[in-house]
Coordinates of C-alpha atoms in Angstrom, one line a residue:
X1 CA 202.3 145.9 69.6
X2 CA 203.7 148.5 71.8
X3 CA 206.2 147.3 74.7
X4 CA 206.0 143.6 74.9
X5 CA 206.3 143.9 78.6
X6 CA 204.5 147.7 78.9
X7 CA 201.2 146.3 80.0
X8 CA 203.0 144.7 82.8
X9 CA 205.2 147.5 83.5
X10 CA 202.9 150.0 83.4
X11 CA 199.7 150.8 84.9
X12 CA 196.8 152.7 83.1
X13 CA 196.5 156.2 83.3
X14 CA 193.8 158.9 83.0
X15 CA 193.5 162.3 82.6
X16 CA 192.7 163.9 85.3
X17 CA 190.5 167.3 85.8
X18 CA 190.6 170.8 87.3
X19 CA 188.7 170.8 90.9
X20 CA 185.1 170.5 91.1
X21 CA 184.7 174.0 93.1
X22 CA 186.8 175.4 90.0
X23 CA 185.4 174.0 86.8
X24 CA 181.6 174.6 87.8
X25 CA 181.9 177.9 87.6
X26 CA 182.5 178.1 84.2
X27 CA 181.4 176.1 80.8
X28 CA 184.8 175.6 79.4
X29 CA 186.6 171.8 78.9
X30 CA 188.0 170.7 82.4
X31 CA 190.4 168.3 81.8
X32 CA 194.7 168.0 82.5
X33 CA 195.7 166.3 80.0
X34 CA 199.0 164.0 80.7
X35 CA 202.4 164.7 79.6
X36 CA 203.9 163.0 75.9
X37 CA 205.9 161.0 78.3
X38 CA 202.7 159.1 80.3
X39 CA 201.0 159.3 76.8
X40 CA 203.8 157.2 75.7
X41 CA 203.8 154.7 78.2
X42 CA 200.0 153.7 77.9
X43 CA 200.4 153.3 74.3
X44 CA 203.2 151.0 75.1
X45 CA 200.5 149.2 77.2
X46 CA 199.4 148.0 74.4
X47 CA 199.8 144.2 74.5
X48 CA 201.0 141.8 71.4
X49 CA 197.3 140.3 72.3
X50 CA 196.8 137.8 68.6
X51 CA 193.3 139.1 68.2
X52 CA 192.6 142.2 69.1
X53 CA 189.0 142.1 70.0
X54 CA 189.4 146.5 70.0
X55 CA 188.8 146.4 66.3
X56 CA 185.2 144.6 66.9
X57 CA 184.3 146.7 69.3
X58 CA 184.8 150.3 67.6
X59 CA 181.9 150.6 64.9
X60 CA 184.2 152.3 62.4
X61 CA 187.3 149.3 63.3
X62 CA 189.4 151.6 64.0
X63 CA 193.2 150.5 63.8
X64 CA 194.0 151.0 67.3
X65 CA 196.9 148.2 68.2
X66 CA 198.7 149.9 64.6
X67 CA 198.3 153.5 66.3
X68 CA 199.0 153.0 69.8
X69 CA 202.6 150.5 68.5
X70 CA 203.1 154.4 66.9
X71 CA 202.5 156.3 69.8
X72 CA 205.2 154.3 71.9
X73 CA 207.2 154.3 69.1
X74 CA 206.8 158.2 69.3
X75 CA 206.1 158.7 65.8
X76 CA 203.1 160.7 66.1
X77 CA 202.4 161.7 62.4
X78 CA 202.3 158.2 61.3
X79 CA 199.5 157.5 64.4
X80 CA 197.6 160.5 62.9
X81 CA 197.8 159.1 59.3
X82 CA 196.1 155.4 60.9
X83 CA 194.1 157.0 63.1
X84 CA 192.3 159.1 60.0
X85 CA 192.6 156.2 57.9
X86 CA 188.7 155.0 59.6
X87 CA 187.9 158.1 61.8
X88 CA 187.2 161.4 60.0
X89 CA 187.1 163.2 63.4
X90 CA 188.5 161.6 66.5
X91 CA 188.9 165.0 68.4
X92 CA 185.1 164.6 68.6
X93 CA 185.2 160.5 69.4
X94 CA 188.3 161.1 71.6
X95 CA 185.9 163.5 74.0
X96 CA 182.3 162.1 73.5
X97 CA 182.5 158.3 72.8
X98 CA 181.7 155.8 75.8
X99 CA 184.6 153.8 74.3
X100 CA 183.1 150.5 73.4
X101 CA 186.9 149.5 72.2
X102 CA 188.3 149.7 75.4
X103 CA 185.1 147.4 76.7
X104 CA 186.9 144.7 74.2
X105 CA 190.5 145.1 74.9
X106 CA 192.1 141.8 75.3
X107 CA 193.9 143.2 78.9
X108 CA 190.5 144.3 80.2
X109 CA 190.2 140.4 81.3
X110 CA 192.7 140.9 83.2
X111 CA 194.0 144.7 84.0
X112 CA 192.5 147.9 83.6
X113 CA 192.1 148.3 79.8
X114 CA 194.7 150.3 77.4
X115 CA 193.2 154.1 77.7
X116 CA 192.2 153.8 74.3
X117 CA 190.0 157.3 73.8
X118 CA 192.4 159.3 75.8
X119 CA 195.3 158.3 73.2
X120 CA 193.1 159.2 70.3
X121 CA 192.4 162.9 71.8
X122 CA 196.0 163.1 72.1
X123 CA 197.0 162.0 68.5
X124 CA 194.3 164.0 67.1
X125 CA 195.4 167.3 69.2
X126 CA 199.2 167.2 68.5
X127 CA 198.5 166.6 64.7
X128 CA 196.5 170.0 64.5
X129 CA 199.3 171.5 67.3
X130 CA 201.7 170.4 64.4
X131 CA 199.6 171.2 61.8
X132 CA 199.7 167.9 60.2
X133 CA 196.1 167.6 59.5
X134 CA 195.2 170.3 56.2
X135 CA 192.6 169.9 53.4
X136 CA 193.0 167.7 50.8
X137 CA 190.4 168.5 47.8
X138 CA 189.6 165.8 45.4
X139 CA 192.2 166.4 42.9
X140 CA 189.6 166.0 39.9
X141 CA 185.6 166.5 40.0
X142 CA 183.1 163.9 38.8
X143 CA 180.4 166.5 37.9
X144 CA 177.9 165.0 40.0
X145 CA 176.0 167.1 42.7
X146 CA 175.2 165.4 46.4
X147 CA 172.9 166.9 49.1
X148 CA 173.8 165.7 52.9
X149 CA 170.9 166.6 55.0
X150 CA 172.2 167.5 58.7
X151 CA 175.5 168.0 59.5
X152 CA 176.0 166.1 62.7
X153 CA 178.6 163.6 62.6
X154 CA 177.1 161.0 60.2
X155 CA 176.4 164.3 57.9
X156 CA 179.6 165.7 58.0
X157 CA 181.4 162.2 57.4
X158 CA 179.5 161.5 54.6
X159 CA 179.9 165.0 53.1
X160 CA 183.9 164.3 53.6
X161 CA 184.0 161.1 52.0
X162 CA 181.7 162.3 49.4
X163 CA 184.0 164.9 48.7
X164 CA 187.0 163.1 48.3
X165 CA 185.5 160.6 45.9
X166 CA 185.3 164.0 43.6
X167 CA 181.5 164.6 43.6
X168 CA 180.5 168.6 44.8
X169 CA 178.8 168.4 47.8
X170 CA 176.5 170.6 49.8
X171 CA 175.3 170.3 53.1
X172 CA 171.6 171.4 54.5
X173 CA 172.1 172.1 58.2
X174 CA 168.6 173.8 59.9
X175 CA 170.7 175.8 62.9
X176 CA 171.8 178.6 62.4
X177 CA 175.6 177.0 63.0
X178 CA 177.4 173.9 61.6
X179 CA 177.4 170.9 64.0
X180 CA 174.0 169.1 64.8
X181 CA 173.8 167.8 68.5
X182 CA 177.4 168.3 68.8
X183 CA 176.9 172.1 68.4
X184 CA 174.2 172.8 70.6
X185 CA 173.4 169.2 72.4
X186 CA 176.6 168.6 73.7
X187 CA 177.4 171.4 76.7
X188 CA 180.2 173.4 75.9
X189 CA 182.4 172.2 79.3
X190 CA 182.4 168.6 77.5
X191 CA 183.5 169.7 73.7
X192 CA 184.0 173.7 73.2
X193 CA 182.6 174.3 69.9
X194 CA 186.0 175.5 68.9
X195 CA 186.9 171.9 68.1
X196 CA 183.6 171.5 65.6
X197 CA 184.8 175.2 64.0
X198 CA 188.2 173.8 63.1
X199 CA 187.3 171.0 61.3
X200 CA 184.5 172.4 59.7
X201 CA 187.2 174.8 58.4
X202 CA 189.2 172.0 56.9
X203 CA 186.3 171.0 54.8
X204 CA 185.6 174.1 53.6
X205 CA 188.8 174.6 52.4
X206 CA 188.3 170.9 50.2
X207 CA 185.1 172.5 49.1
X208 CA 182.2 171.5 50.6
X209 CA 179.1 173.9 50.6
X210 CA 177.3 174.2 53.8
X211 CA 173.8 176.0 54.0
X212 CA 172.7 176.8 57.5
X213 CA 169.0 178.2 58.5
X214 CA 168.2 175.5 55.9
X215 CA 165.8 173.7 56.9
X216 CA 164.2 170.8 54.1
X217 CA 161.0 170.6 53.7
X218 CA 160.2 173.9 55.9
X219 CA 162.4 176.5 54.4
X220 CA 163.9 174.9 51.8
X221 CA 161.7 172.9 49.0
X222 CA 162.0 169.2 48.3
X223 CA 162.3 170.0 44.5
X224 CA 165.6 171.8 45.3
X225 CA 167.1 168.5 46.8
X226 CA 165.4 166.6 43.9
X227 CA 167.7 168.7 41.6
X228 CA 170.9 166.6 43.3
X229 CA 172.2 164.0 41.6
X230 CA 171.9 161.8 44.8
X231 CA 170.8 162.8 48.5
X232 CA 171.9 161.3 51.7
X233 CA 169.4 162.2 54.7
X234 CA 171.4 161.9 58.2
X235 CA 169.3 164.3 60.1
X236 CA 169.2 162.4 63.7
X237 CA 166.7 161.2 65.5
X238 CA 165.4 164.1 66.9
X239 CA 161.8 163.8 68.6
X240 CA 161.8 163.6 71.7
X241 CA 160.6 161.2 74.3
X242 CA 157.8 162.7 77.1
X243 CA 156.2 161.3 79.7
X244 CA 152.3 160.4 80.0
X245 CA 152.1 162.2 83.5
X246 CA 149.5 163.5 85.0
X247 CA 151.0 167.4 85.0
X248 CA 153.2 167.4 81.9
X249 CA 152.1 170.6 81.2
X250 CA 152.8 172.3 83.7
X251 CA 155.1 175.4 83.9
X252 CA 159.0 174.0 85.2
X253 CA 158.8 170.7 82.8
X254 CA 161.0 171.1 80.5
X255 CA 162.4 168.8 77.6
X256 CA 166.6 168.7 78.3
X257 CA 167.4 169.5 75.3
X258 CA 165.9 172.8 75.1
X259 CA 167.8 173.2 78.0
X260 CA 171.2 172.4 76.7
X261 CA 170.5 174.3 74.0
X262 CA 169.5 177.3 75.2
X263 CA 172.6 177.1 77.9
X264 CA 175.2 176.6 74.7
X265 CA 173.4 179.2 73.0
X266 CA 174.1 181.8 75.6
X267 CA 177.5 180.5 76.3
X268 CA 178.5 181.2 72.3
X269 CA 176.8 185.0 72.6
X270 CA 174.1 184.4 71.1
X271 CA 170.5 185.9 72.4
X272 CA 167.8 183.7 74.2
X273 CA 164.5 185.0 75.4
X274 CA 163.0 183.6 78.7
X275 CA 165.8 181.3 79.1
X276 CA 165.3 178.0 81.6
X277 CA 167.3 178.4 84.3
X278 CA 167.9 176.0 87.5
X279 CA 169.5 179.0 89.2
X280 CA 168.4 178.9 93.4
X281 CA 165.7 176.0 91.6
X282 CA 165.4 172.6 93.0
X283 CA 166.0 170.4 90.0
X284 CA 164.8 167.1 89.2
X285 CA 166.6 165.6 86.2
X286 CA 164.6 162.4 84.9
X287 CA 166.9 160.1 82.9
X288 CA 169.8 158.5 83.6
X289 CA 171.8 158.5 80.7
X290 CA 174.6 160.5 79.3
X291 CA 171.6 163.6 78.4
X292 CA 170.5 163.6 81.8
X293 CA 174.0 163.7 83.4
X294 CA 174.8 166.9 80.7
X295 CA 172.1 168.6 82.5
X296 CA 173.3 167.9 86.4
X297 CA 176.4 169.5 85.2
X298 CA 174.7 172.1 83.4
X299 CA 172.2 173.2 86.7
X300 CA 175.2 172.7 88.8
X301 CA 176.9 175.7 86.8
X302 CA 173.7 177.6 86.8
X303 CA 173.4 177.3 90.5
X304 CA 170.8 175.2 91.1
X305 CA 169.3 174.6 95.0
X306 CA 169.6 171.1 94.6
X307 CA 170.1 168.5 92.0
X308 CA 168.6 165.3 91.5
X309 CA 168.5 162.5 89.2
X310 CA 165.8 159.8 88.5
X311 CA 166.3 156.2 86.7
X312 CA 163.2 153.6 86.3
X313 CA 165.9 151.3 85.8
X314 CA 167.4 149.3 88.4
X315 CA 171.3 150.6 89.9
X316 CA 173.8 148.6 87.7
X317 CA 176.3 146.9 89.7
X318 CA 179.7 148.4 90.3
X319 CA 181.8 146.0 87.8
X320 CA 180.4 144.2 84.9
X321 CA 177.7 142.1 85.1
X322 CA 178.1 138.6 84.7
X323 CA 174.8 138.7 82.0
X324 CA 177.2 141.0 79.8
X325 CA 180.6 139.2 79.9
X326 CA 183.9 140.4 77.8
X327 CA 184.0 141.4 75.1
X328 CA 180.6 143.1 75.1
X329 CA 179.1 146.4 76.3
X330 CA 178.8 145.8 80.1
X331 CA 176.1 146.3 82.0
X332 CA 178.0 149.0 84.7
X333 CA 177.3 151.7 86.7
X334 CA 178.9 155.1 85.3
X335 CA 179.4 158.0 87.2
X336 CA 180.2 160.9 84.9
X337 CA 182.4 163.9 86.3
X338 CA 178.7 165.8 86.4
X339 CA 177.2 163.5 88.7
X340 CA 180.3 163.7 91.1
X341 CA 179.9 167.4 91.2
X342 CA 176.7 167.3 93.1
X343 CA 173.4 164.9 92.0
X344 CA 171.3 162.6 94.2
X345 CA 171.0 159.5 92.6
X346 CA 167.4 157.6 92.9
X347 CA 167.2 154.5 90.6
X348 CA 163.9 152.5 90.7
X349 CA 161.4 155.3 90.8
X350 CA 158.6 156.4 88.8
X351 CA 157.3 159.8 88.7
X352 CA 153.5 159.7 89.2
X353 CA 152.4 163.6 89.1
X354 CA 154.1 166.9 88.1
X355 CA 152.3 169.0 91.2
X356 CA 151.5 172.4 90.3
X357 CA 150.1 175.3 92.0
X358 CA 147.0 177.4 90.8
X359 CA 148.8 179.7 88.5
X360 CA 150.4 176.6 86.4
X361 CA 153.4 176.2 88.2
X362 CA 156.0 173.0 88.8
X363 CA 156.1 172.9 92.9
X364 CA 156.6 169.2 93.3
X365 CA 156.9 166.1 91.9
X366 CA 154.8 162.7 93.2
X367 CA 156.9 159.3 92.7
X368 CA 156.1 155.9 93.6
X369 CA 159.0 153.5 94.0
X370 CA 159.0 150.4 91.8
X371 CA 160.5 146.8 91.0
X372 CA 160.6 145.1 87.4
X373 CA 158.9 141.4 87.9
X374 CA 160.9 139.3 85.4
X375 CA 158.7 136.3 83.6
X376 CA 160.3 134.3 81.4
X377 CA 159.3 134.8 77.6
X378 CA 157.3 137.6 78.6
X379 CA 158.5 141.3 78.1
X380 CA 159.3 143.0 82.5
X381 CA 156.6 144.2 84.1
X382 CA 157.0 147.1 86.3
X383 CA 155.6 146.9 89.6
X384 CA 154.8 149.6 91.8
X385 CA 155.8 149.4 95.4
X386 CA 152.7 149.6 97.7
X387 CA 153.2 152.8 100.4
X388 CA 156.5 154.3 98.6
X389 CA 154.9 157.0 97.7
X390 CA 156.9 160.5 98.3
X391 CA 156.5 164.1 97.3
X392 CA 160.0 165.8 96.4
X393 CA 160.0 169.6 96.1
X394 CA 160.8 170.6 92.5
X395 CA 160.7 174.0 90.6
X396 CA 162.4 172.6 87.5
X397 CA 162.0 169.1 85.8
X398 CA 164.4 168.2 83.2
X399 CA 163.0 165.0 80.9
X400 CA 166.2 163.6 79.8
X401 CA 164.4 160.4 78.5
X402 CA 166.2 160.1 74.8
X403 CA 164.2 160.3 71.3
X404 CA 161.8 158.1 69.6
X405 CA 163.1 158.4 66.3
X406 CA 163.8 160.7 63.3
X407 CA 161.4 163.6 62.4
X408 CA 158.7 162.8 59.7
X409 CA 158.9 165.6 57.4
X410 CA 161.4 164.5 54.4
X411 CA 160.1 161.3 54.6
X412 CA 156.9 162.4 54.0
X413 CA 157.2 164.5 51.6
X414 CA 159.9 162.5 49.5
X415 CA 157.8 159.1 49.8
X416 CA 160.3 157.4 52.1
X417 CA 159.0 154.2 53.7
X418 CA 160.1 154.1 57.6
X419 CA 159.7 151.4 59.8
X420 CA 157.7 150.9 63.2
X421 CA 160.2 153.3 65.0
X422 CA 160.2 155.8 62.5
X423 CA 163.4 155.7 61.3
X424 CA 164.2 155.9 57.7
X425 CA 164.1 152.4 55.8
X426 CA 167.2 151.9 54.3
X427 CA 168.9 148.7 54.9
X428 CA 172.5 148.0 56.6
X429 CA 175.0 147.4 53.7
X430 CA 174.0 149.6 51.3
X431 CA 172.2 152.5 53.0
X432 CA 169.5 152.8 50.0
X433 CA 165.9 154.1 50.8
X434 CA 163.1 153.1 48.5
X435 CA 163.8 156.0 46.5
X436 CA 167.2 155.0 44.2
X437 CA 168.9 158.4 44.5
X438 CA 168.0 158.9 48.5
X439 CA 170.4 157.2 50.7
X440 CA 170.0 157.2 55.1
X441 CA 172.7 157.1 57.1
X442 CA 173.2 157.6 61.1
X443 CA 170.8 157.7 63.9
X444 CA 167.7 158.9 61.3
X445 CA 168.1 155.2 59.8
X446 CA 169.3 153.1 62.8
X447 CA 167.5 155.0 66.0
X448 CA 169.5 156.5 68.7
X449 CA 173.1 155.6 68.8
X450 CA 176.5 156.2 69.3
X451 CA 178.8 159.2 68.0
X452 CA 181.3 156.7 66.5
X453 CA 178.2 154.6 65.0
X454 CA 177.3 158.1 63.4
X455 CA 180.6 158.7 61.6
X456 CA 180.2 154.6 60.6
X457 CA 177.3 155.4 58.9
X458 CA 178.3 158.4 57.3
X459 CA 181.2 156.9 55.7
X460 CA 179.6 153.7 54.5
X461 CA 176.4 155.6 53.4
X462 CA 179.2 157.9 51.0
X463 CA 180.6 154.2 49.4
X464 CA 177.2 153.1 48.6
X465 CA 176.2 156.7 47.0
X466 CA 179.6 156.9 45.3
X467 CA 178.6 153.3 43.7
X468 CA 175.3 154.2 42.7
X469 CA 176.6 157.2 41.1
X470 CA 179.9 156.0 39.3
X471 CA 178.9 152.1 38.9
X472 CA 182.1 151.6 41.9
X473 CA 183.8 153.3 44.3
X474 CA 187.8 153.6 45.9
X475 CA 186.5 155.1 49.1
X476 CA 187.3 152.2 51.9
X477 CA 184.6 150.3 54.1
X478 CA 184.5 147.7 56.6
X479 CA 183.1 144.3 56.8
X480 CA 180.9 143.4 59.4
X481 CA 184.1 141.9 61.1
X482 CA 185.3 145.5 61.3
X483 CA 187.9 144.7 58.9
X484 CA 188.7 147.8 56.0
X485 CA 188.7 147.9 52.8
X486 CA 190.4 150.4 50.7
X487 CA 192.9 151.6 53.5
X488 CA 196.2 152.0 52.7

């Protein structure tokens, strides 16, 4: 696939971005993206490898030696065509997925991997520059009625599948806008919420309904979505993880994703009372992951004092660790473009009191600094660090510390079993609650996951629907090899 020589020829390259002092003061998308030419040359990167271990490590097995052989090639339309084949939206993946493919390419043994995300951005981009990508309606109806709850990506790739197997489909989305996390969650300077708008445009135009300020079980009544043929539920896992802190209440702890929110909100127009603001704030954002790097970059823009960042985890090493060898997931330090704007980075540290003052009032926060004690066949114990203690002035606290599972209402109220984390029962492979006609799909059935996991679900969740309702289905799947079904 590509060059037979490129990978030797050629070395990788990235994108690169608009200067730090420019791009913070504003919330728009901050990258340069390379020329067709250097696009070219790292598909042609792509080496005749035998077993392309890529295809196990995207969730949807995305074809990616087949699109990046057509990207050297230069035929772009035919890269878009394979590309969409097992992606429904890779201008979201191709901004907001860590890549797990390019964690399995066969060159990352040896050389930098091929750039895989960056090349699906750029397919994605010039096929809706060239307008290759337009809606394509199911061109007969079955006359069955589907209801997708949520329309983050696991909704919205559901709702397209289901659309194109000929059932009408609505969607139930409670914000006031299409998108789930990717609307609001996501901070406009890492996807502008342009890219959501176009697509959702596109699946209009095939005919899918969506219903926003709809919000099951509150607003709209569980014997509406019982009058659906067949319901999928990929609502997210959306409660949120807090801390049992002496001071938690305290006025300046915040959870991040009000944050975010709020900041996107105001960014799109749209009117916020009492915003949370880091502005001339000293900042403390607890987390470590990709939510609490969103909101460095986010108090950075606001104009925060200072930034800093806590992790109870210890600092990954620099390259991967030899406990998470190729082809898996390493275990790696990342430094996200937020973190090198401006963010003091403190791993092994536990924060012990929120410190207010009389009035209610975050002032400071007390941590202790710690060390996990590893026992064999015993879970890590975490050990505080005798006279570490330190008090670190802090106005604002940001808790980016991930979610605990989906929100109980539907399940509640429909008489769905879940399981010890919450999430919605419905077992891998064919996506079926305990209820025949209610179907699960995304983070509300698996926990907290990845973006391209989401748009897995969704589509496999629609094949499994489309079977219940019409006794089979010609929408394609994967195996648990990552290998498809159906694609032509």
């Amino acid at each position: 696939m590509g060059k037979v020589t490129g990978f030797k020829e050629f070395e990788r390259k990235d994108e690169s971005y608009k200067a730090v002092e420019e791009r913070v003061h504003n919330y728009n998308e901050f990258t340069v993206p390379l020329s067709e030419a250097e696009i070219t040359e790292q598909g042609s990167r792509c080496m005749d490898c035998g077993i392309p271990f890529c295809h196990s490590g995207c969730p949807l097995g995305n074809l990616i030696p087949d699109f990046n052989h057509m990207v050297h090639q230069g035929e772009w339309q035919k890269a878009s065509l394979i590309l969409h084949s097992t992606n429904n939206f890779p201008e979201f993946t191709g901004r907001l997925c860590p890549a797990p493919c390019e964690k399995a390419c066969v060159l990352g043994i040896i050389e930098d991997p091929i750039s895989i995300e960056n090349i699906e951005k750029n397919i994605v981009e010039r096929a809706f520059k060239e307008g290759w990508i337009k809606p394509q309606p199911p061109k007969k109806r079955t006359g069955k009625t589907v209801a997708v709850v949520g329309s983050g990506p696991a909704g919205l790739a559901a709702a397209q599948q289901l659309n194109r197997a000929g059932h009408t489909v609505t969607v139930f989305e409670r914000d006031d806008e299409v998108g789930g996390l990717l609307r609001y969650g996501i901070p406009n300077f890492k996807m502008e919420k342009g890219i959501i708008d176009r697509r959702v445009a596109i699946l209009e135009a095939e005919g899918i309904t969506f219903k926003v300020n709809a919000n099951v079980g509150v607003n709209v009544s569980i014997d509406e979505l019982k009058s659906f043929d067949a319901i999928t539920l990929c609502g997210g896992a959306t409660q949120r993880r807090s801390l049992p802190t002496p001071g938690i209440d305290a006025d300046g702890v915040v959870q991040a994703m009000d944050f975010l929110t709020q900041q996107t909100k105001v960014v799109l127009g749209k009117e916020v009372k009492d915003q949370v603001l880091a502005t001339g704030k000293d900042v403390i954002v607890i987390g470590g992951g990709d939510t609490g790097s969103d909101c460095v970059g986010t108090s950075n823009r606001q104009g925060a004092k200072s930034v800093a960042n806590f992790e109870i985890m210890p600092k990954p090493p620099g390259h991967r660790s030899p406990s998470t060898p190729w082809p898996y997931w390493p275990l790696q330090l990342k430094t996200s473009t937020s973190h090198k704007e401006g963010c003091d980075r403190n791993w092994l540290i536990n924060t012990k009191e929120f410190i207010k003052d009389k009035n209610g009032k975050l002032t400071a926060l007390k941590t202790v600094n710690v060390e996990w004690k590893m026992v064999p066949g015993q879970r890590p114990q975490l050990i505080e660090i005798e006279g570490s203690e330190k008090i670190w002035p802090c106005d604002l606290a940001l808790l980016a510390l991930g979610f605990t599972g989906p929100e109980a209402t539907i399940a509640e109220q429909l008489g769905i079993e879940t399981d010890a984390r919450s999430n919605y029962k419905a077992e891998y492979g064919n996506y079926q609650t305990n209820i025949p006609n209610v179907f699960a799909a995304g983070d509300m059935r698996r926990g907290q996951s990845l973006i391209v996991w989401a748009i897995s679900e969704g589509r496999e969740a629609a094949r499994q629907v489309d079977i219940f309702l019409m006794g089979k289905s010609d929408l394609p799947s994967k195996d648990i090899a990552g290998d498809l079904v159906g694609v032509q």
